């Protein structure tokens, strides 16, 4: 035993120092102290000397830069340079275009939770709240989604006029240029509310306020361009669109075949230097009605009119609709969701150089401009749309599940329906937190490249799952389209959000971890930049600092991951209250595990990692769920940690950590170098996988919460349009829930008495008459049951049509018929 003690002391000191991230010299001092103490207490002297020699051999060359840099750092730099995958200009631009916020802590293995929790609570200004409660509420009341999606396949003229007059297209345009000057958070709130009544309206408002001419002009436009266009965009005199995607350039936008040749041409009667464009674009939202088109193209100067560069690169220009050679106006029809979307074609479309966004100085800078602005748009429009639909689905379908009865029970009481309701509640809670967190990051001035891809992918995926579960619960009510149906169009449109602004398959497998591993990692970007320095001394010095910081970080995360796995994340410092502290500890564990997996993958696979898309996708899932769980905990604190929200938070959190372990398990079981995968399994899962999907008991609590009027349900519904009205069947159903709950005891009493009686009346009114005469119910209770019957009928009824009503307005026009009027709801 005395022989083992010195080596045991060495290992314990190393583990302690690594866990707490102490400096190497501190580890050496702690180890030396333990060895001396052990020797005094009778440890074997020879073993103690051997252990001391080991410590010296490790410490001396690493602590002394005179030895470390020439004999260790320089050879490793040479090896690293060979290992480092070549970065194209496109990839480098994408990596350098974003900022890093709290998501960077999730790669640290030891997140600084106070950095997250101390962020200001996202709040609207009084002016923003007034707009949300005023014009935005009014727009929701005016919106008849059935009229939009079936009768007109467009917004009615009065909605277009109202949107323009109230500057919905200028939410984020500064006031000095005629806009409303609202924050990104307000943009999120508006889109979320509109999406809860109509995704066509939310898309129509969302696109001009995300990636488009206005956003690009605000960041890069010349003062003249801003003065000319921003006021007209804000009040709707100009309707914008942005033409990026084409038949041969979708997710791979850098392969744009559309081109512009620098040449002389005529513009407004004068001969000027400009670009002659040839373009073929498709899937362009608002294109059919746009008056100002932003175009991405590759710019060439074959005659050297601007200088020696022939291939100038991707550039962005503003093209008025009436420019000769531009063909625009036809429409696509995306899955029965008739937001304005269509192709744009152009041949020999001449515009002057002054139409380049930012002017001639920004020629060739288009890809960087797009990357810097795309994350802002991706952070808001699609996640907010998914959040609005999910939250509305949760409260409306929860109400429906209480109102709708089968076999004498509310359908929400059946365990199969409870499972679906619980998934709806958990996904809506997570989606809401994620979309708000990412919008709040933009509002703080960040350019959240990685969170925007996480939000786009996971919000749209959660929104799709919510729509599917809603349809399963609604049954026939969901599949019969008409004015009474509030879920069918959302279900049909769900794949659209999955596809646009970066297809989800590509986003998950290439972008989330691909960008996150470099941008968010505390050392990787520093190593890459150091390795590319021209000055040899600066190159060695900076690489030395980054490399050994990285090595210490990797060792620490391996120890922390193993320790948290060994102890089940039950020990360790963490913020939070008695309910949430254990959640933060679990996230500490998975942060360390992600860091270990990322470092190992990058070290052993090098440039091949970006082709291992399944591995990248799974590690991206880990990063994503860490970010989603963090967003939920942050919002829970911001709301005052309400006890009533615990079932929703617990369900969503356990779902997240179960997905984390599923992703880690898949990555380890399929790691390309199998022995490394086995070893990492012992580090990350020393006792095997422990996380489980949310329990049935927890799911029952969430389902009951959605079917019961309560504060937690009201908080979940915050920000969506629940005002009952002729055009808002979901809002009517939501408003019925308190009355239904109050009437249930009377209904049970009446039905029990009716069942035990010999009354032969079959009509409901006659049964009520008998009930009053027999004294089962009072006259007031009769009115309550009559109201309950009317409520139930309105909730469960579906529409039917004269065949002529199902003919579209377009069909009627083409065949010389007047379109049939809409049937009353």
mmCIF file with all atom_site columns, C-alpha atoms in Angstrom, residues 41-153:
data_model
loop_
_atom_site.group_PDB
_atom_site.id
_atom_site.type_symbol
_atom_site.label_atom_id
_atom_site.label_alt_id
_atom_site.label_comp_id
_atom_site.label_asym_id
_atom_site.label_entity_id
_atom_site.label_seq_id
_atom_site.pdbx_PDB_ins_code
_atom_site.Cartn_x
_atom_site.Cartn_y
_atom_site.Cartn_z
_atom_site.occupancy
_atom_site.B_iso_or_equiv
_atom_site.pdbx_formal_charge
_atom_site.auth_seq_id
_atom_site.auth_comp_id
_atom_site.auth_asym_id
_atom_site.auth_atom_id
_atom_site.pdbx_PDB_model_num
ATOM 1   C CA . UNK A 1 41  ? 3.457   9.329  7.056   1.00 0.00 ? 41  UNK A CA 1
ATOM 2   C CA . UNK A 1 42  ? 5.395   6.278  5.922   1.00 0.00 ? 42  UNK A CA 1
ATOM 3   C CA . UNK A 1 43  ? 4.891   6.044  2.158   1.00 0.00 ? 43  UNK A CA 1
ATOM 4   C CA . UNK A 1 44  ? 7.549   4.158  0.223   1.00 0.00 ? 44  UNK A CA 1
ATOM 5   C CA . UNK A 1 45  ? 10.481  6.543  -0.366  1.00 0.00 ? 45  UNK A CA 1
ATOM 6   C CA . UNK A 1 46  ? 11.458  5.069  -3.742  1.00 0.00 ? 46  UNK A CA 1
ATOM 7   C CA . UNK A 1 47  ? 7.887   5.321  -5.031  1.00 0.00 ? 47  UNK A CA 1
ATOM 8   C CA . UNK A 1 48  ? 7.692   8.906  -3.793  1.00 0.00 ? 48  UNK A CA 1
ATOM 9   C CA . UNK A 1 49  ? 10.908  9.797  -5.656  1.00 0.00 ? 49  UNK A CA 1
ATOM 10  C CA . UNK A 1 50  ? 9.622   8.162  -8.859  1.00 0.00 ? 50  UNK A CA 1
ATOM 11  C CA . UNK A 1 51  ? 6.351   10.097 -8.584  1.00 0.00 ? 51  UNK A CA 1
ATOM 12  C CA . UNK A 1 52  ? 8.285   13.321 -8.012  1.00 0.00 ? 52  UNK A CA 1
ATOM 13  C CA . UNK A 1 53  ? 10.435  12.637 -11.089 1.00 0.00 ? 53  UNK A CA 1
ATOM 14  C CA . UNK A 1 54  ? 7.270   12.127 -13.161 1.00 0.00 ? 54  UNK A CA 1
ATOM 15  C CA . UNK A 1 55  ? 5.908   15.452 -11.946 1.00 0.00 ? 55  UNK A CA 1
ATOM 16  C CA . UNK A 1 56  ? 9.197   17.184 -12.784 1.00 0.00 ? 56  UNK A CA 1
ATOM 17  C CA . UNK A 1 57  ? 9.392   15.605 -16.248 1.00 0.00 ? 57  UNK A CA 1
ATOM 18  C CA . UNK A 1 58  ? 5.883   16.855 -17.032 1.00 0.00 ? 58  UNK A CA 1
ATOM 19  C CA . UNK A 1 59  ? 6.140   20.256 -15.388 1.00 0.00 ? 59  UNK A CA 1
ATOM 20  C CA . UNK A 1 60  ? 9.609   21.581 -16.253 1.00 0.00 ? 60  UNK A CA 1
ATOM 21  C CA . UNK A 1 61  ? 9.437   21.442 -20.075 1.00 0.00 ? 61  UNK A CA 1
ATOM 22  C CA . UNK A 1 62  ? 5.874   22.735 -20.088 1.00 0.00 ? 62  UNK A CA 1
ATOM 23  C CA . UNK A 1 63  ? 6.388   25.564 -17.605 1.00 0.00 ? 63  UNK A CA 1
ATOM 24  C CA . UNK A 1 64  ? 9.618   26.902 -19.118 1.00 0.00 ? 64  UNK A CA 1
ATOM 25  C CA . UNK A 1 65  ? 8.914   28.651 -22.456 1.00 0.00 ? 65  UNK A CA 1
ATOM 26  C CA . UNK A 1 66  ? 12.592  28.326 -23.449 1.00 0.00 ? 66  UNK A CA 1
ATOM 27  C CA . UNK A 1 67  ? 12.072  24.553 -23.617 1.00 0.00 ? 67  UNK A CA 1
ATOM 28  C CA . UNK A 1 68  ? 8.388   24.407 -24.516 1.00 0.00 ? 68  UNK A CA 1
ATOM 29  C CA . UNK A 1 69  ? 8.294   26.617 -27.616 1.00 0.00 ? 69  UNK A CA 1
ATOM 30  C CA . UNK A 1 70  ? 11.197  25.174 -29.661 1.00 0.00 ? 70  UNK A CA 1
ATOM 31  C CA . UNK A 1 71  ? 10.841  21.519 -28.691 1.00 0.00 ? 71  UNK A CA 1
ATOM 32  C CA . UNK A 1 72  ? 7.077   21.125 -28.272 1.00 0.00 ? 72  UNK A CA 1
ATOM 33  C CA . UNK A 1 73  ? 5.119   24.038 -29.762 1.00 0.00 ? 73  UNK A CA 1
ATOM 34  C CA . UNK A 1 74  ? 7.044   24.326 -33.054 1.00 0.00 ? 74  UNK A CA 1
ATOM 35  C CA . UNK A 1 75  ? 6.661   20.639 -34.069 1.00 0.00 ? 75  UNK A CA 1
ATOM 36  C CA . UNK A 1 76  ? 3.006   20.689 -33.038 1.00 0.00 ? 76  UNK A CA 1
ATOM 37  C CA . UNK A 1 77  ? 2.425   23.844 -35.083 1.00 0.00 ? 77  UNK A CA 1
ATOM 38  C CA . UNK A 1 78  ? 3.870   22.107 -38.144 1.00 0.00 ? 78  UNK A CA 1
ATOM 39  C CA . UNK A 1 79  ? 1.623   19.114 -37.511 1.00 0.00 ? 79  UNK A CA 1
ATOM 40  C CA . UNK A 1 80  ? -1.398  21.362 -36.914 1.00 0.00 ? 80  UNK A CA 1
ATOM 41  C CA . UNK A 1 81  ? -0.826  23.273 -40.140 1.00 0.00 ? 81  UNK A CA 1
ATOM 42  C CA . UNK A 1 82  ? -0.946  20.000 -42.085 1.00 0.00 ? 82  UNK A CA 1
ATOM 43  C CA . UNK A 1 83  ? -4.000  18.843 -40.142 1.00 0.00 ? 83  UNK A CA 1
ATOM 44  C CA . UNK A 1 84  ? -5.916  22.114 -40.523 1.00 0.00 ? 84  UNK A CA 1
ATOM 45  C CA . UNK A 1 85  ? -8.530  21.765 -43.284 1.00 0.00 ? 85  UNK A CA 1
ATOM 46  C CA . UNK A 1 86  ? -8.302  24.394 -46.032 1.00 0.00 ? 86  UNK A CA 1
ATOM 47  C CA . UNK A 1 87  ? -10.966 27.066 -45.686 1.00 0.00 ? 87  UNK A CA 1
ATOM 48  C CA . UNK A 1 88  ? -12.510 28.557 -48.797 1.00 0.00 ? 88  UNK A CA 1
ATOM 49  C CA . UNK A 1 89  ? -13.184 32.286 -48.877 1.00 0.00 ? 89  UNK A CA 1
ATOM 50  C CA . UNK A 1 90  ? -16.874 31.426 -48.582 1.00 0.00 ? 90  UNK A CA 1
ATOM 51  C CA . UNK A 1 91  ? -16.346 29.349 -45.428 1.00 0.00 ? 91  UNK A CA 1
ATOM 52  C CA . UNK A 1 92  ? -14.056 31.957 -43.916 1.00 0.00 ? 92  UNK A CA 1
ATOM 53  C CA . UNK A 1 93  ? -16.614 34.689 -44.549 1.00 0.00 ? 93  UNK A CA 1
ATOM 54  C CA . UNK A 1 94  ? -19.375 32.610 -42.975 1.00 0.00 ? 94  UNK A CA 1
ATOM 55  C CA . UNK A 1 95  ? -17.244 31.948 -39.881 1.00 0.00 ? 95  UNK A CA 1
ATOM 56  C CA . UNK A 1 96  ? -16.211 35.558 -39.452 1.00 0.00 ? 96  UNK A CA 1
ATOM 57  C CA . UNK A 1 97  ? -19.664 37.051 -39.971 1.00 0.00 ? 97  UNK A CA 1
ATOM 58  C CA . UNK A 1 98  ? -21.226 36.175 -36.621 1.00 0.00 ? 98  UNK A CA 1
ATOM 59  C CA . UNK A 1 99  ? -20.711 37.114 -33.005 1.00 0.00 ? 99  UNK A CA 1
ATOM 60  C CA . UNK A 1 100 ? -20.563 34.751 -30.033 1.00 0.00 ? 100 UNK A CA 1
ATOM 61  C CA . UNK A 1 101 ? -22.755 35.209 -26.977 1.00 0.00 ? 101 UNK A CA 1
ATOM 62  C CA . UNK A 1 102 ? -23.583 32.814 -24.177 1.00 0.00 ? 102 UNK A CA 1
ATOM 63  C CA . UNK A 1 103 ? -23.575 29.887 -26.609 1.00 0.00 ? 103 UNK A CA 1
ATOM 64  C CA . UNK A 1 104 ? -19.776 30.049 -26.429 1.00 0.00 ? 104 UNK A CA 1
ATOM 65  C CA . UNK A 1 105 ? -19.984 29.017 -22.788 1.00 0.00 ? 105 UNK A CA 1
ATOM 66  C CA . UNK A 1 106 ? -21.700 25.775 -23.765 1.00 0.00 ? 106 UNK A CA 1
ATOM 67  C CA . UNK A 1 107 ? -18.443 24.591 -25.348 1.00 0.00 ? 107 UNK A CA 1
ATOM 68  C CA . UNK A 1 108 ? -16.456 25.460 -22.229 1.00 0.00 ? 108 UNK A CA 1
ATOM 69  C CA . UNK A 1 109 ? -17.401 22.457 -20.077 1.00 0.00 ? 109 UNK A CA 1
ATOM 70  C CA . UNK A 1 110 ? -17.881 24.935 -17.239 1.00 0.00 ? 110 UNK A CA 1
ATOM 71  C CA . UNK A 1 111 ? -20.536 27.437 -18.334 1.00 0.00 ? 111 UNK A CA 1
ATOM 72  C CA . UNK A 1 112 ? -20.516 30.785 -16.557 1.00 0.00 ? 112 UNK A CA 1
ATOM 73  C CA . UNK A 1 113 ? -24.207 30.684 -15.759 1.00 0.00 ? 113 UNK A CA 1
ATOM 74  C CA . UNK A 1 114 ? -24.216 34.150 -14.252 1.00 0.00 ? 114 UNK A CA 1
ATOM 75  C CA . UNK A 1 115 ? -23.305 35.492 -17.679 1.00 0.00 ? 115 UNK A CA 1
ATOM 76  C CA . UNK A 1 116 ? -26.646 34.123 -18.899 1.00 0.00 ? 116 UNK A CA 1
ATOM 77  C CA . UNK A 1 117 ? -28.783 34.818 -15.852 1.00 0.00 ? 117 UNK A CA 1
ATOM 78  C CA . UNK A 1 118 ? -27.530 38.400 -15.503 1.00 0.00 ? 118 UNK A CA 1
ATOM 79  C CA . UNK A 1 119 ? -28.637 39.319 -19.014 1.00 0.00 ? 119 UNK A CA 1
ATOM 80  C CA . UNK A 1 120 ? -31.487 41.840 -18.882 1.00 0.00 ? 120 UNK A CA 1
ATOM 81  C CA . UNK A 1 121 ? -34.992 40.440 -19.055 1.00 0.00 ? 121 UNK A CA 1
ATOM 82  C CA . UNK A 1 122 ? -36.357 40.885 -22.596 1.00 0.00 ? 122 UNK A CA 1
ATOM 83  C CA . UNK A 1 123 ? -39.002 43.604 -22.411 1.00 0.00 ? 123 UNK A CA 1
ATOM 84  C CA . UNK A 1 124 ? -40.875 45.786 -24.867 1.00 0.00 ? 124 UNK A CA 1
ATOM 85  C CA . UNK A 1 125 ? -40.971 49.524 -24.550 1.00 0.00 ? 125 UNK A CA 1
ATOM 86  C CA . UNK A 1 126 ? -44.290 51.211 -23.777 1.00 0.00 ? 126 UNK A CA 1
ATOM 87  C CA . UNK A 1 127 ? -44.508 52.332 -27.413 1.00 0.00 ? 127 UNK A CA 1
ATOM 88  C CA . UNK A 1 128 ? -43.899 48.800 -28.683 1.00 0.00 ? 128 UNK A CA 1
ATOM 89  C CA . UNK A 1 129 ? -46.478 47.308 -26.319 1.00 0.00 ? 129 UNK A CA 1
ATOM 90  C CA . UNK A 1 130 ? -49.024 49.895 -27.449 1.00 0.00 ? 130 UNK A CA 1
ATOM 91  C CA . UNK A 1 131 ? -48.444 48.903 -31.085 1.00 0.00 ? 131 UNK A CA 1
ATOM 92  C CA . UNK A 1 132 ? -48.800 45.213 -30.214 1.00 0.00 ? 132 UNK A CA 1
ATOM 93  C CA . UNK A 1 133 ? -52.060 45.860 -28.334 1.00 0.00 ? 133 UNK A CA 1
ATOM 94  C CA . UNK A 1 134 ? -53.342 48.350 -30.918 1.00 0.00 ? 134 UNK A CA 1
ATOM 95  C CA . UNK A 1 135 ? -52.549 48.040 -34.652 1.00 0.00 ? 135 UNK A CA 1
ATOM 96  C CA . UNK A 1 136 ? -51.279 44.453 -34.363 1.00 0.00 ? 136 UNK A CA 1
ATOM 97  C CA . UNK A 1 137 ? -54.383 43.349 -32.450 1.00 0.00 ? 137 UNK A CA 1
ATOM 98  C CA . UNK A 1 138 ? -56.578 45.111 -35.003 1.00 0.00 ? 138 UNK A CA 1
ATOM 99  C CA . UNK A 1 139 ? -54.785 43.430 -37.903 1.00 0.00 ? 139 UNK A CA 1
ATOM 100 C CA . UNK A 1 140 ? -55.399 40.057 -36.246 1.00 0.00 ? 140 UNK A CA 1
ATOM 101 C CA . UNK A 1 141 ? -59.113 40.881 -35.834 1.00 0.00 ? 141 UNK A CA 1
ATOM 102 C CA . UNK A 1 142 ? -59.337 41.805 -39.515 1.00 0.00 ? 142 UNK A CA 1
ATOM 103 C CA . UNK A 1 143 ? -57.677 38.604 -40.676 1.00 0.00 ? 143 UNK A CA 1
ATOM 104 C CA . UNK A 1 144 ? -59.936 35.955 -42.181 1.00 0.00 ? 144 UNK A CA 1
ATOM 105 C CA . UNK A 1 145 ? -57.558 33.112 -42.976 1.00 0.00 ? 145 UNK A CA 1
ATOM 106 C CA . UNK A 1 146 ? -60.110 31.076 -44.928 1.00 0.00 ? 146 UNK A CA 1
ATOM 107 C CA . UNK A 1 147 ? -60.868 34.032 -47.160 1.00 0.00 ? 147 UNK A CA 1
ATOM 108 C CA . UNK A 1 148 ? -57.119 34.509 -47.673 1.00 0.00 ? 148 UNK A CA 1
ATOM 109 C CA . UNK A 1 149 ? -56.175 30.883 -48.278 1.00 0.00 ? 149 UNK A CA 1
ATOM 110 C CA . UNK A 1 150 ? -59.171 29.625 -50.232 1.00 0.00 ? 150 UNK A CA 1
ATOM 111 C CA . UNK A 1 151 ? -61.318 32.389 -51.661 1.00 0.00 ? 151 UNK A CA 1
ATOM 112 C CA . UNK A 1 152 ? -58.704 34.954 -52.720 1.00 0.00 ? 152 UNK A CA 1
ATOM 113 C CA . UNK A 1 153 ? -55.361 33.176 -52.499 1.00 0.00 ? 153 UNK A CA 1
#
